[in-house]
CSV table of C-alpha atoms in Angstrom, one decimal:
chain,number,residue,atom,x,y,z
A,1,MET,CA,-0.1,0.0,0.0
A,2,ASN,CA,1.5,3.4,-1.0
A,3,GLU,CA,2.0,5.9,1.8
A,4,MET,CA,-0.7,8.5,2.0
A,5,LYS,CA,0.6,11.9,0.9
A,6,LEU,CA,-1.0,14.9,2.5
A,7,ILE,CA,-0.5,18.7,2.4
A,8,GLY,CA,-0.8,20.8,5.5
A,9,ILE,CA,-1.6,24.5,4.9
A,10,VAL,CA,-0.7,27.0,7.7
A,11,GLY,CA,-3.7,29.2,7.5
A,12,THR,CA,-2.0,32.4,8.6
A,13,ASN,CA,0.8,34.7,7.6
A,14,SER,CA,1.9,35.1,11.3
A,15,SER,CA,5.4,34.0,11.9
A,16,ARG,CA,4.7,33.1,15.5
A,17,SER,CA,1.3,31.1,14.9
A,18,THR,CA,0.6,28.1,17.3
A,19,ASN,CA,-1.3,26.7,14.1
A,20,ARG,CA,2.1,26.2,12.5
A,21,GLN,CA,3.3,24.5,15.6
A,22,LEU,CA,0.1,22.2,15.5
A,23,LEU,CA,0.8,21.2,11.9
A,24,HIS,CA,4.5,20.4,12.6
A,25,TYR,CA,3.3,18.4,15.5
A,26,ILE,CA,0.8,16.4,13.3
A,27,GLN,CA,3.6,15.9,10.7
A,28,LYS,CA,6.0,14.4,13.2
A,29,HIS,CA,3.4,12.4,15.2
A,30,PHE,CA,1.9,10.7,12.2
A,31,SER,CA,5.0,10.3,10.1
A,32,GLU,CA,4.7,6.6,10.1
A,33,GLN,CA,1.2,6.8,8.7
A,34,ALA,CA,1.4,9.6,6.1
A,35,GLU,CA,3.8,11.8,4.4
A,36,ILE,CA,2.8,15.4,5.2
A,37,GLU,CA,4.4,18.4,3.6
A,38,ILE,CA,3.7,21.7,5.3
A,39,CYS,CA,2.9,24.7,2.9
A,40,GLU,CA,2.9,28.4,3.9
A,41,ILE,CA,0.7,31.1,2.6
A,42,LYS,CA,2.6,34.0,4.1
A,43,ASP,CA,4.6,34.7,0.8
A,44,LEU,CA,1.5,34.6,-1.6
A,45,PRO,CA,0.5,37.9,-3.0
A,46,ALA,CA,-2.7,39.4,-1.9
A,47,PHE,CA,-5.6,38.3,-4.3
A,48,ASN,CA,-6.0,40.6,-7.2
A,49,GLU,CA,-8.3,39.3,-9.9
A,50,PRO,CA,-5.9,38.5,-12.9
A,51,GLU,CA,-6.6,38.6,-16.6
A,52,GLU,CA,-7.7,35.3,-18.1
A,53,ALA,CA,-7.6,33.6,-14.6
A,54,VAL,CA,-3.9,32.9,-14.7
A,55,ALA,CA,-2.3,32.1,-11.2
A,56,PRO,CA,0.9,33.7,-10.1
A,57,ALA,CA,3.9,31.4,-9.8
A,58,ALA,CA,3.7,31.0,-6.1
A,59,VAL,CA,0.0,30.1,-6.3
A,60,LYS,CA,0.6,27.6,-9.2
A,61,GLU,CA,3.3,25.9,-7.1
A,62,LEU,CA,0.9,25.5,-4.2
A,63,SER,CA,-1.8,24.4,-6.4
A,64,ASP,CA,0.3,21.8,-8.1
A,65,LYS,CA,1.2,20.3,-4.8
A,66,LEU,CA,-2.5,20.3,-3.7
A,67,ASP,CA,-3.4,18.6,-7.0
A,68,GLU,CA,-1.0,15.7,-6.4
A,69,ALA,CA,-1.9,15.2,-2.6
A,70,ASP,CA,-4.3,12.6,-1.4
A,71,GLY,CA,-5.7,15.0,1.1
A,72,VAL,CA,-5.3,18.4,2.8
A,73,ILE,CA,-5.2,19.5,6.4
A,74,ILE,CA,-5.8,23.2,7.0
A,75,SER,CA,-5.0,24.7,10.4
A,76,THR,CA,-6.6,28.0,10.9
A,77,PRO,CA,-6.7,30.5,13.8
A,78,GLU,CA,-9.7,32.7,14.5
A,79,TYR,CA,-9.6,36.5,13.9
A,80,ASP,CA,-12.7,38.4,14.7
A,81,HIS,CA,-14.9,35.1,14.6
A,82,ALA,CA,-13.5,34.4,11.0
A,83,ILE,CA,-10.4,32.9,9.1
A,84,PRO,CA,-7.5,35.2,8.5
A,85,ALA,CA,-7.5,37.5,5.5
A,86,ALA,CA,-4.4,35.7,4.2
A,87,LEU,CA,-6.0,32.3,4.1
A,88,LYS,CA,-9.2,33.9,2.5
A,89,SER,CA,-6.8,35.5,-0.2
A,90,ALA,CA,-5.1,32.2,-0.7
A,91,LEU,CA,-8.4,30.4,-1.3
A,92,GLU,CA,-9.6,33.1,-3.6
A,93,TRP,CA,-6.5,32.7,-5.8
A,94,LEU,CA,-7.2,28.8,-5.8
A,95,SER,CA,-10.9,29.2,-6.6
A,96,TYR,CA,-10.4,31.9,-9.3
A,97,THR,CA,-7.6,30.0,-11.2
A,98,THR,CA,-6.7,26.4,-10.9
A,99,ARG,CA,-9.3,24.9,-8.5
A,100,PRO,CA,-7.2,22.1,-7.0
A,101,LEU,CA,-9.4,21.5,-4.1
A,102,ILE,CA,-12.5,20.4,-6.1
A,103,ASP,CA,-13.3,16.8,-4.8
A,104,LYS,CA,-10.2,17.0,-2.5
A,105,SER,CA,-10.5,15.5,1.0
A,106,VAL,CA,-10.0,18.2,3.6
A,107,MET,CA,-9.5,18.1,7.4
A,108,ILE,CA,-9.8,21.4,9.3
A,109,VAL,CA,-8.0,22.0,12.7
A,110,GLY,CA,-7.2,25.0,14.6
A,111,ALA,CA,-5.5,26.5,17.5
A,112,SER,CA,-6.2,29.6,19.6
A,113,HIS,CA,-4.6,31.3,22.7
A,114,GLY,CA,-8.0,31.3,24.4
A,115,SER,CA,-9.9,28.4,25.8
A,116,LEU,CA,-12.6,28.0,23.1
A,117,GLY,CA,-10.3,27.1,20.1
A,118,SER,CA,-11.2,28.4,16.7
A,119,SER,CA,-14.6,27.0,16.3
A,120,ARG,CA,-16.3,30.0,14.5
A,121,ALA,CA,-13.3,30.2,12.0
A,122,GLN,CA,-13.7,26.5,11.3
A,123,ALA,CA,-17.4,26.9,10.6
A,124,HIS,CA,-16.6,29.9,8.4
A,125,LEU,CA,-13.8,27.9,6.5
A,126,ARG,CA,-16.2,25.0,5.9
A,127,GLN,CA,-18.7,27.4,4.4
A,128,ILE,CA,-16.1,28.9,2.0
A,129,LEU,CA,-14.8,25.4,1.1
A,130,ASP,CA,-18.3,24.4,0.0
A,131,ALA,CA,-18.4,27.2,-2.7
A,132,PRO,CA,-18.9,26.0,-6.2
A,133,GLU,CA,-15.3,27.3,-7.2
A,134,LEU,CA,-13.7,25.2,-4.3
A,135,LYS,CA,-16.2,22.3,-3.7
A,136,ALA,CA,-13.8,20.4,-1.4
A,137,ARG,CA,-14.8,17.1,0.3
A,138,ILE,CA,-14.8,18.3,4.0
A,139,MET,CA,-14.5,15.7,6.6
A,140,PRO,CA,-17.9,15.7,8.4
A,141,GLY,CA,-18.6,15.6,12.1
A,142,MET,CA,-15.1,16.4,13.2
A,143,GLU,CA,-13.8,19.7,14.8
A,144,PHE,CA,-10.4,19.5,16.3
A,145,LEU,CA,-9.9,22.6,18.6
A,146,LEU,CA,-6.8,23.3,20.4
A,147,GLY,CA,-7.4,25.9,23.1
A,148,ARG,CA,-4.7,27.5,25.5
A,149,SER,CA,-2.3,26.9,22.6
A,150,LEU,CA,0.5,29.1,23.9
A,151,GLU,CA,1.1,26.4,26.8
A,152,ALA,CA,0.1,23.3,24.5
A,153,PHE,CA,3.7,22.5,23.3
A,154,ASP,CA,6.9,21.8,25.1
A,155,GLU,CA,10.3,22.8,23.9
A,156,SER,CA,10.6,19.9,21.6
A,157,GLY,CA,7.3,20.6,20.0
A,158,GLU,CA,5.3,17.9,21.6
A,159,LEU,CA,1.7,18.4,22.5
A,160,VAL,CA,1.4,18.4,26.3
A,161,TYR,CA,-2.4,17.9,26.7
A,162,GLY,CA,-2.9,14.2,26.8
A,163,ASP,CA,-6.5,14.2,26.1
A,164,LYS,CA,-6.0,16.4,23.1
A,165,VAL,CA,-3.3,13.9,21.8
A,166,THR,CA,-5.8,11.1,22.0
A,167,GLU,CA,-8.5,13.3,20.3
A,168,LEU,CA,-6.2,14.2,17.5
A,169,GLU,CA,-5.2,10.5,17.0
A,170,GLU,CA,-8.8,9.5,16.7
A,171,CYS,CA,-9.5,12.3,14.2
A,172,PHE,CA,-6.5,11.4,12.1
A,173,GLU,CA,-7.5,7.9,11.9
A,174,GLU,CA,-10.9,8.9,10.8
A,175,PHE,CA,-9.4,11.2,8.2
A,176,GLN,CA,-7.3,8.5,6.7
A,177,LEU,CA,-10.4,6.4,6.1
A,178,PHE,CA,-12.2,9.4,4.8
A,179,VAL,CA,-9.4,10.3,2.3
A,180,THR,CA,-9.4,6.5,1.1
A,181,LEU,CA,-13.1,6.3,0.6
A,182,THR,CA,-13.4,9.7,-0.9
A,183,ASN,CA,-10.6,8.9,-3.4
A,184,GLN,CA,-12.3,5.7,-4.3
A,185,LEU,CA,-15.5,7.4,-4.8
A,186,THR,CA,-14.2,10.1,-7.1
A,187,LYS,CA,-11.7,8.0,-9.1
A,188,ASP,CA,-14.3,7.2,-11.7
A,189,GLN,CA,-15.7,10.6,-11.7
A,190,ARG,CA,-12.8,12.6,-13.1
A,191,PHE,CA,-14.8,14.0,-16.0
A,192,LYS,CA,-17.3,15.4,-13.4
A,193,THR,CA,-14.5,16.9,-11.4
A,194,GLU,CA,-13.2,18.6,-14.6
A,195,GLN,CA,-16.7,20.0,-15.2
A,196,LYS,CA,-16.7,21.4,-11.8
A,197,ARG,CA,-13.4,23.1,-12.4
A,198,ASN,CA,-14.8,24.8,-15.5
A,199,PHE,CA,-17.8,26.1,-13.4
A,200,THR,CA,-18.6,29.9,-14.1
A,201,TRP,CA,-21.3,31.9,-12.6
A,202,GLU,CA,-22.2,33.0,-16.1
A,203,GLN,CA,-23.0,29.3,-17.0
A,204,ALA,CA,-25.0,28.8,-13.8
A,205,VAL,CA,-27.1,31.9,-14.5
A,206,ASN,CA,-27.7,30.9,-18.1
A,207,GLY,CA,-28.6,27.3,-17.1
A,208,GLY,CA,-25.5,25.8,-18.6
A,209,ILE,CA,-24.3,23.8,-15.6
A,210,GLU,CA,-25.2,20.2,-15.4
A,211,LYS,CA,-26.9,19.4,-12.2
């Protein structure tokens, strides 16, 4: 069986985010189950609608990695009850240009300094990822929230909250199964995936999208 290949997206341009720490912990902790490459969005340009829907080189590089991955993990903080502007901008680039997240399995996690985690931001991200231009396959019934994240990791990057380690292990096991089942389901529907990638609101308004 080939090793599962996943992309972890740090959902912020902050250089000190505990969401980056969380992804690095996930990468290390599950290294025997999956190959996880962590990708940054902090160097992507702010979204500016391009002519002919052509992605800048940095966006295209990220898109190609997402396209080749079996699944994606996005770790998002919560800013004013929503995802950061940098993450929204990155998703806008992907939705407007290459659309690599269509039918791609996505697991959402999040860390925050407070005790409540990033629940509102995760709900916001789910709503965005369900848009026709993104249409990711979002893992249902799972919300991994890491609160009090400033005290959550020791000097070696290990997660010190035992209950959260157990919870994350259960979530990751479910995600692996979700990725496998989703990829089996969509394997024979590549043509429909390409149709979704060619979606335009003009087609939808004019009745040109197949339902």
